[in-house]
mmCIF file of C-alpha atoms in Angstrom:
data_model
loop_
_atom_site.group_PDB
_atom_site.id
_atom_site.type_symbol
_atom_site.label_atom_id
_atom_site.label_comp_id
_atom_site.label_asym_id
_atom_site.label_seq_id
_atom_site.Cartn_x
_atom_site.Cartn_y
_atom_site.Cartn_z
ATOM 1 C CA MET A 140 -0.060 0.066 -0.165
ATOM 2 C CA ASP A 141 0.896 3.700 -0.568
ATOM 3 C CA TYR A 142 0.411 6.173 2.140
ATOM 4 C CA THR A 143 2.688 8.530 1.400
ATOM 5 C CA GLY A 144 2.524 9.522 -2.392
ATOM 6 C CA THR A 145 5.960 8.666 -3.061
ATOM 7 C CA GLY A 146 5.464 4.357 -3.771
ATOM 8 C CA ASN A 147 5.045 1.039 -1.265
ATOM 9 C CA THR A 148 5.118 2.053 1.592
ATOM 10 C CA LEU A 149 7.227 0.653 4.706
ATOM 11 C CA ASN A 150 5.271 -2.058 6.794
ATOM 12 C CA ALA A 151 5.594 -0.724 9.806
ATOM 13 C CA ARG A 152 4.651 -3.435 11.871
ATOM 14 C CA HIS A 153 6.921 -6.076 10.662
ATOM 15 C CA PRO A 154 9.601 -6.658 13.537
ATOM 16 C CA VAL A 155 12.126 -6.288 11.046
ATOM 17 C CA SER A 156 10.804 -2.543 9.711
ATOM 18 C CA LEU A 157 10.873 -1.581 13.666
ATOM 19 C CA GLN A 158 14.426 -3.418 14.548
ATOM 20 C CA LEU A 159 15.630 -0.971 11.249
ATOM 21 C CA ILE A 160 13.819 2.166 12.714
ATOM 22 C CA MET A 161 14.427 1.856 16.410
ATOM 23 C CA ASP A 162 17.923 0.880 16.082
ATOM 24 C CA SER A 163 18.445 4.262 13.590
ATOM 25 C CA LEU A 164 16.431 6.740 15.727
ATOM 26 C CA ARG A 165 18.933 5.683 18.597
ATOM 27 C CA TYR A 166 22.390 5.429 16.174
ATOM 28 C CA TRP A 167 20.776 9.470 15.500
ATOM 29 C CA ALA A 168 20.324 10.103 19.456
ATOM 30 C CA VAL A 169 23.486 8.555 21.135
ATOM 31 C CA GLU A 170 25.969 8.616 18.347
ATOM 32 C CA ILE A 171 25.412 11.868 16.943
ATOM 33 C CA HIS A 172 24.166 13.831 19.206
ATOM 34 C CA VAL A 173 20.487 14.658 18.028
ATOM 35 C CA ASP A 174 17.864 16.598 20.556
ATOM 36 C CA GLY A 175 15.042 15.097 18.826
ATOM 37 C CA PHE A 176 12.971 14.039 15.351
ATOM 38 C CA ARG A 177 10.392 15.365 13.344
ATOM 39 C CA PHE A 178 8.506 12.439 11.363
ATOM 40 C CA ASP A 179 7.122 13.501 7.634
ATOM 41 C CA LEU A 180 4.037 11.678 7.554
ATOM 42 C CA ALA A 181 4.029 10.456 10.567
ATOM 43 C CA ALA A 182 0.341 8.602 10.941
ATOM 44 C CA ALA A 183 2.140 5.942 8.468
ATOM 45 C CA LEU A 184 3.914 4.589 10.462
ATOM 46 C CA ALA A 185 1.452 4.304 13.212
ATOM 47 C CA ARG A 186 -0.666 1.740 10.712
ATOM 48 C CA GLU A 187 -1.902 -1.204 11.652
ATOM 49 C CA PHE A 188 -3.763 -3.256 8.826
ATOM 50 C CA HIS A 189 -4.445 -0.508 6.851
ATOM 51 C CA ASP A 190 -5.823 1.594 9.927
ATOM 52 C CA VAL A 191 -3.668 4.572 11.857
ATOM 53 C CA ASP A 192 -3.737 2.758 15.386
ATOM 54 C CA ARG A 193 -2.730 5.019 18.465
ATOM 55 C CA LEU A 194 -1.627 1.223 19.947
ATOM 56 C CA ALA A 195 0.744 1.226 17.295
ATOM 57 C CA ALA A 196 3.630 -1.366 18.176
ATOM 58 C CA PHE A 197 5.596 1.469 16.582
ATOM 59 C CA PHE A 198 4.145 3.577 19.790
ATOM 60 C CA ASP A 199 4.866 1.394 22.787
ATOM 61 C CA LEU A 200 8.808 0.711 21.109
ATOM 62 C CA VAL A 201 9.406 4.333 21.335
ATOM 63 C CA GLN A 202 7.403 4.699 24.963
ATOM 64 C CA GLN A 203 9.576 2.401 26.518
ATOM 65 C CA ASP A 204 12.973 2.797 25.024
ATOM 66 C CA PRO A 205 14.934 4.744 27.775
ATOM 67 C CA VAL A 206 16.670 7.007 25.166
ATOM 68 C CA ILE A 207 13.880 7.495 22.239
ATOM 69 C CA SER A 208 11.658 8.548 24.686
ATOM 70 C CA GLN A 209 13.528 10.953 26.761
ATOM 71 C CA ARG A 210 14.303 12.918 22.557
ATOM 72 C CA LYS A 211 12.118 15.459 21.097
ATOM 73 C CA LEU A 212 9.015 13.790 19.154
ATOM 74 C CA ILE A 213 7.191 15.700 16.349
ATOM 75 C CA ALA A 214 5.316 14.352 14.358
ATOM 76 C CA GLU A 215 4.214 15.668 10.817
ATOM 77 C CA PRO A 216 0.376 14.114 11.852
ATOM 78 C CA TRP A 217 -0.901 13.153 8.744
ATOM 79 C CA ASP A 218 -0.711 11.026 5.667
ATOM 80 C CA VAL A 219 -2.160 10.305 2.429
ATOM 81 C CA GLY A 220 -4.146 7.803 3.344
ATOM 82 C CA SER A 221 -7.684 6.550 4.326
ATOM 83 C CA GLY A 222 -8.444 7.659 7.667
ATOM 84 C CA GLY A 223 -4.454 9.480 7.541
ATOM 85 C CA TYR A 224 -5.321 13.564 9.150
ATOM 86 C CA GLN A 225 -4.118 12.524 12.555
ATOM 87 C CA VAL A 226 -4.256 15.760 14.287
ATOM 88 C CA GLY A 227 -4.379 16.039 18.162
ATOM 89 C CA ARG A 228 -4.537 12.276 18.079
ATOM 90 C CA PHE A 229 -0.954 11.140 18.573
ATOM 91 C CA PRO A 230 -0.212 9.743 22.108
ATOM 92 C CA PRO A 231 0.978 11.975 25.258
ATOM 93 C CA LEU A 232 5.199 11.648 24.148
ATOM 94 C CA TRP A 233 4.638 13.906 20.950
ATOM 95 C CA THR A 234 3.726 17.889 19.756
ATOM 96 C CA GLU A 235 2.452 17.715 16.723
ATOM 97 C CA TRP A 236 2.454 20.493 13.320
ATOM 98 C CA ASN A 237 -0.967 21.716 13.929
ATOM 99 C CA GLY A 238 -2.167 21.681 10.202
ATOM 100 C CA ARG A 239 -5.854 23.091 11.849
ATOM 101 C CA TYR A 240 -3.669 26.214 12.805
ATOM 102 C CA ARG A 241 -2.797 26.842 10.300
ATOM 103 C CA ASP A 242 -6.590 26.861 8.046
ATOM 104 C CA ALA A 243 -7.779 28.860 11.158
ATOM 105 C CA VAL A 244 -5.140 31.695 11.117
ATOM 106 C CA ARG A 245 -5.497 31.887 6.759
ATOM 107 C CA ASP A 246 -8.815 31.896 6.417
ATOM 108 C CA PHE A 247 -9.509 34.115 9.571
ATOM 109 C CA TRP A 248 -7.197 36.338 7.932
ATOM 110 C CA ARG A 249 -8.524 36.100 4.416
ATOM 111 C CA GLY A 250 -11.979 37.168 5.358
ATOM 112 C CA THR A 251 -13.787 33.200 5.645
ATOM 113 C CA PRO A 252 -16.744 34.290 7.307
ATOM 114 C CA GLY A 253 -17.679 32.331 10.711
ATOM 115 C CA THR A 254 -14.179 31.423 11.429
ATOM 116 C CA VAL A 255 -13.800 33.683 14.476
ATOM 117 C CA GLY A 256 -14.279 30.734 17.360
ATOM 118 C CA GLU A 257 -11.795 28.642 15.637
ATOM 119 C CA PHE A 258 -9.103 31.245 15.202
ATOM 120 C CA ALA A 259 -9.838 31.465 19.159
ATOM 121 C CA SER A 260 -9.180 28.084 20.005
ATOM 122 C CA ARG A 261 -5.959 28.019 17.801
ATOM 123 C CA LEU A 262 -4.512 31.242 19.259
ATOM 124 C CA THR A 263 -5.325 30.264 22.614
ATOM 125 C CA GLY A 264 -3.415 26.764 22.551
ATOM 126 C CA SER A 265 -5.900 24.071 20.806
ATOM 127 C CA SER A 266 -7.176 22.542 24.098
ATOM 128 C CA ASP A 267 -9.866 21.052 22.122
ATOM 129 C CA LEU A 268 -7.166 18.931 20.709
ATOM 130 C CA TYR A 269 -4.357 18.635 23.202
ATOM 131 C CA GLU A 270 -5.730 18.798 26.374
ATOM 132 C CA SER A 271 -7.679 15.182 26.498
ATOM 133 C CA SER A 272 -4.400 13.080 26.555
ATOM 134 C CA GLY A 273 -2.546 15.081 29.317
ATOM 135 C CA ARG A 274 -0.756 17.464 27.277
ATOM 136 C CA ARG A 275 0.258 21.210 27.085
ATOM 137 C CA PRO A 276 -0.118 23.442 24.711
ATOM 138 C CA TYR A 277 3.445 23.467 23.668
ATOM 139 C CA ALA A 278 2.528 19.993 21.863
ATOM 140 C CA SER A 279 1.008 22.429 19.371
ATOM 141 C CA VAL A 280 3.811 23.323 16.730
ATOM 142 C CA ASN A 281 1.737 26.680 14.967
ATOM 143 C CA PHE A 282 2.824 27.353 11.547
ATOM 144 C CA VAL A 283 1.307 29.325 8.578
ATOM 145 C CA THR A 284 3.703 27.992 5.935
ATOM 146 C CA ALA A 285 5.444 24.709 5.482
ATOM 147 C CA HIS A 286 8.539 23.513 3.071
ATOM 148 C CA ASP A 287 5.111 22.690 1.606
ATOM 149 C CA GLY A 288 3.210 24.935 -0.224
ATOM 150 C CA PHE A 289 3.079 28.861 -0.368
ATOM 151 C CA THR A 290 6.158 30.977 1.028
ATOM 152 C CA LEU A 291 4.337 33.691 3.245
ATOM 153 C CA ALA A 292 5.004 36.613 0.478
ATOM 154 C CA ASP A 293 3.590 33.987 -1.936
ATOM 155 C CA LEU A 294 0.421 33.397 0.369
ATOM 156 C CA VAL A 295 -1.057 36.888 0.655
ATOM 157 C CA SER A 296 0.207 37.265 -3.291
ATOM 158 C CA TYR A 297 -1.810 34.519 -5.007
ATOM 159 C CA ASN A 298 -4.957 33.192 -5.455
ATOM 160 C CA GLY A 299 -4.259 30.401 -6.811
ATOM 161 C CA LYS A 300 -0.948 27.807 -7.397
ATOM 162 C CA HIS A 301 1.330 28.486 -10.228
ATOM 163 C CA ASN A 302 3.335 25.340 -11.103
ATOM 164 C CA GLN A 303 2.767 25.086 -14.604
ATOM 165 C CA ALA A 304 6.503 25.188 -15.133
ATOM 166 C CA ASN A 305 7.092 21.393 -13.385
ATOM 167 C CA GLY A 306 6.095 19.323 -16.242
ATOM 168 C CA GLU A 307 2.452 18.438 -14.956
ATOM 169 C CA ASP A 308 -0.067 20.549 -16.007
ATOM 170 C CA ASN A 309 -0.451 22.526 -12.872
ATOM 171 C CA ARG A 310 -2.467 19.286 -11.354
ATOM 172 C CA ASP A 311 0.608 18.449 -9.207
ATOM 173 C CA GLY A 312 0.528 20.453 -4.840
ATOM 174 C CA SER A 313 -2.636 20.741 -3.097
ATOM 175 C CA ASP A 314 -5.123 23.106 -4.564
ATOM 176 C CA ASP A 315 -6.284 23.977 -1.139
ATOM 177 C CA ASN A 316 -4.203 26.940 -0.094
ATOM 178 C CA ARG A 317 -6.759 29.411 2.018
ATOM 179 C CA SER A 318 -4.692 32.682 0.293
ATOM 180 C CA TRP A 319 -5.732 36.479 -0.974
ATOM 181 C CA ASN A 320 -3.950 37.794 -3.248
ATOM 182 C CA CYS A 321 -5.237 40.785 -1.708
ATOM 183 C CA GLY A 322 -6.079 42.382 -4.864
ATOM 184 C CA ALA A 323 -3.778 41.382 -7.987
ATOM 185 C CA GLU A 324 -2.518 37.997 -8.648
ATOM 186 C CA GLY A 325 1.451 37.801 -8.426
ATOM 187 C CA PRO A 326 4.113 40.770 -9.099
ATOM 188 C CA THR A 327 2.200 44.461 -9.523
ATOM 189 C CA ARG A 328 3.280 47.841 -8.998
ATOM 190 C CA ASP A 329 -0.311 49.524 -7.395
ATOM 191 C CA ALA A 330 1.036 51.379 -4.430
ATOM 192 C CA GLN A 331 -2.346 49.793 -2.356
ATOM 193 C CA VAL A 332 -2.049 45.916 -2.883
ATOM 194 C CA LEU A 333 1.295 46.145 -2.249
ATOM 195 C CA ALA A 334 0.775 47.887 1.440
ATOM 196 C CA LEU A 335 -2.280 45.294 2.182
ATOM 197 C CA ARG A 336 0.367 42.754 1.469
ATOM 198 C CA ALA A 337 2.886 43.834 3.806
ATOM 199 C CA ARG A 338 0.363 44.430 6.315
ATOM 200 C CA GLN A 339 -0.998 41.449 6.001
ATOM 201 C CA VAL A 340 2.784 39.159 6.398
ATOM 202 C CA ARG A 341 2.608 41.194 9.625
ATOM 203 C CA ASN A 342 -0.773 40.192 10.584
ATOM 204 C CA LEU A 343 -0.096 36.647 10.101
ATOM 205 C CA LEU A 344 3.552 36.887 11.634
ATOM 206 C CA ALA A 345 2.232 38.722 14.655
ATOM 207 C CA THR A 346 -0.304 36.033 14.733
ATOM 208 C CA LEU A 347 2.160 32.909 14.770
ATOM 209 C CA LEU A 348 4.666 34.324 17.126
ATOM 210 C CA LEU A 349 1.814 35.342 19.930
ATOM 211 C CA SER A 350 -0.217 32.500 20.124
ATOM 212 C CA GLN A 351 0.247 29.590 22.295
ATOM 213 C CA GLY A 352 2.215 26.840 21.640
ATOM 214 C CA VAL A 353 5.601 26.969 19.541
ATOM 215 C CA PRO A 354 5.983 28.865 16.321
ATOM 216 C CA MET A 355 7.030 27.387 13.383
ATOM 217 C CA LEU A 356 8.451 29.985 11.240
ATOM 218 C CA LEU A 357 9.523 28.980 7.299
ATOM 219 C CA ALA A 358 12.831 30.205 6.484
ATOM 220 C CA GLY A 359 13.144 32.788 4.514
ATOM 221 C CA ASP A 360 9.782 33.943 5.570
ATOM 222 C CA GLU A 361 11.212 37.314 7.476
ATOM 223 C CA LEU A 362 13.282 38.799 4.309
ATOM 224 C CA GLY A 363 9.812 38.144 2.008
ATOM 225 C CA ARG A 364 11.229 34.699 0.165
ATOM 226 C CA THR A 365 8.747 34.053 -3.047
ATOM 227 C CA GLN A 366 9.090 30.985 -5.139
ATOM 228 C CA GLY A 367 6.597 33.072 -7.818
ATOM 229 C CA GLY A 368 3.594 31.554 -6.716
ATOM 230 C CA THR A 369 5.118 27.655 -6.522
ATOM 231 C CA THR A 370 3.716 25.739 -4.343
ATOM 232 C CA THR A 371 5.791 22.319 -5.077
ATOM 233 C CA PRO A 372 9.476 23.522 -5.626
ATOM 234 C CA THR A 373 11.092 20.247 -4.564
ATOM 235 C CA ALA A 374 9.586 19.015 -8.106
ATOM 236 C CA ARG A 375 11.173 21.965 -10.259
ATOM 237 C CA THR A 376 14.253 20.161 -12.778
ATOM 238 C CA THR A 377 15.690 23.772 -13.232
ATOM 239 C CA ARG A 378 16.727 26.012 -10.769
ATOM 240 C CA SER A 379 14.134 26.488 -8.378
ATOM 241 C CA PRO A 380 12.848 29.869 -7.044
ATOM 242 C CA GLY A 381 12.336 28.552 -3.514
ATOM 243 C CA TRP A 382 16.123 29.569 -1.960
ATOM 244 C CA THR A 383 16.727 31.470 0.864
ATOM 245 C CA GLY A 384 18.979 34.210 -1.668
ATOM 246 C CA THR A 385 16.187 36.061 -2.330
ATOM 247 C CA ALA A 386 16.268 39.348 -1.870
ATOM 248 C CA ARG A 387 14.353 41.768 0.020
ATOM 249 C CA ARG A 388 14.051 43.515 -2.886
ATOM 250 C CA GLY A 389 12.980 40.793 -4.938
ATOM 251 C CA SER A 390 9.321 40.363 -3.119
ATOM 252 C CA PRO A 391 6.071 40.926 -4.503
ATOM 253 C CA THR A 392 5.083 42.425 -1.249
ATOM 254 C CA SER A 393 7.511 45.000 -2.518
ATOM 255 C CA PRO A 394 7.060 48.623 -4.303
ATOM 256 C CA SER A 395 10.705 47.990 -5.887
ATOM 257 C CA SER A 396 9.388 44.880 -7.603
ATOM 258 C CA PRO A 397 9.184 45.424 -11.263
ATOM 259 C CA PRO A 398 7.432 43.282 -13.539
ATOM 260 C CA GLY A 399 9.341 40.016 -14.696
ATOM 261 C CA TRP A 400 10.730 40.208 -11.139
ATOM 262 C CA SER A 401 13.365 37.548 -10.242
ATOM 263 C CA GLY A 402 12.902 35.820 -6.560
ATOM 264 C CA CYS A 403 15.935 33.560 -6.914
ATOM 265 C CA ALA A 404 19.408 33.309 -5.867
ATOM 266 C CA GLY A 405 21.521 34.317 -9.263
ATOM 267 C CA SER A 406 20.129 35.534 -12.269
ATOM 268 C CA THR A 407 17.772 32.453 -12.171
ATOM 269 C CA ARG A 408 14.170 35.061 -13.497
ATOM 270 C CA CYS A 409 11.400 33.360 -12.045
ATOM 271 C CA PHE A 410 8.599 35.522 -13.940
ATOM 272 C CA ALA A 411 9.046 36.566 -17.357
ATOM 273 C CA GLY A 412 5.999 38.972 -16.948
ATOM 274 C CA ALA A 413 3.424 36.492 -16.951
ATOM 275 C CA GLY A 414 0.876 37.624 -14.007
ATOM 276 C CA SER A 415 2.204 40.845 -13.794
ATOM 277 C CA SER A 416 0.024 43.312 -15.222
ATOM 278 C CA ARG A 417 -2.217 45.283 -13.155
ATOM 279 C CA ALA A 418 -5.249 44.048 -11.626
ATOM 280 C CA GLY A 419 -8.622 45.599 -10.338
ATOM 281 C CA ARG A 420 -9.244 45.094 -6.470
ATOM 282 C CA CYS A 421 -11.493 41.772 -6.351
ATOM 283 C CA ALA A 422 -15.114 42.202 -5.030
ATOM 284 C CA ALA A 423 -14.234 39.855 -2.754
ATOM 285 C CA PRO A 424 -15.635 39.515 1.381
ATOM 286 C CA ALA A 425 -14.248 42.061 3.284
ATOM 287 C CA ARG A 426 -10.700 40.840 4.590
ATOM 288 C CA ARG A 427 -9.442 41.587 7.958
ATOM 289 C CA THR A 428 -6.575 43.741 8.082
ATOM 290 C CA LEU A 429 -4.799 46.152 11.488
ATOM 291 C CA PRO A 430 -3.656 49.742 11.263
ATOM 292 C CA GLY A 431 -0.207 50.348 10.366
#
């Protein structure tokens, strides 16, 4: 079975697989002295006869191991299989990427109706997800952007993904990005749009840093890094625009960005003028913005 989207998934309930996993973790902890581990698509490790099981053998082995149980354990608490979305359902030792936090914060600041209650829960530690298992707010790893999907600058600059350069006819990557371009798609010289984008970035960053839980900031978001609307930069066969070598002036939230700007390190062009023309402001619901 393929629960990861990358091919057949390792059978994590087989004794030999479990031995390989635990020996590897102990090696990295004891010999390399790492402080902890972040498990990509961690729900795949807890599948017992296809279903995700909180009593899976992998969790039992981690719980009783005198070395691994004392390290930081961070789960991406989902996989791509049926029933794989497990946010808030990992055992007490674990902290989790809080996908519901990301979705709630994005929805609130783009003005989606009826999101205040959910936003308040995420802002104050997501007790509805973690309190019942005895976990504290630090079990929630809060994030707005990650290595997959839009960067923060792109989140406020594009209504849709722009993955055409990946050679998959823009079919790769999620269509559920909950973004808002603030009135123009991609780079623009419109001063009002640029000011609104910059304000939205500050709103999102302030929310992330002031929420209860552990904030996770995507590298480069503090500099206005852009991927040119690409949500899957790792799929590029050419040099990706997702490098952190982006200059501050090369951001779609900056008024200095000309049509066809390059947001890449070096001279690689991310845009060739596409989407850079001025667009009228959208007649969308009123968005929440703070003064200044």
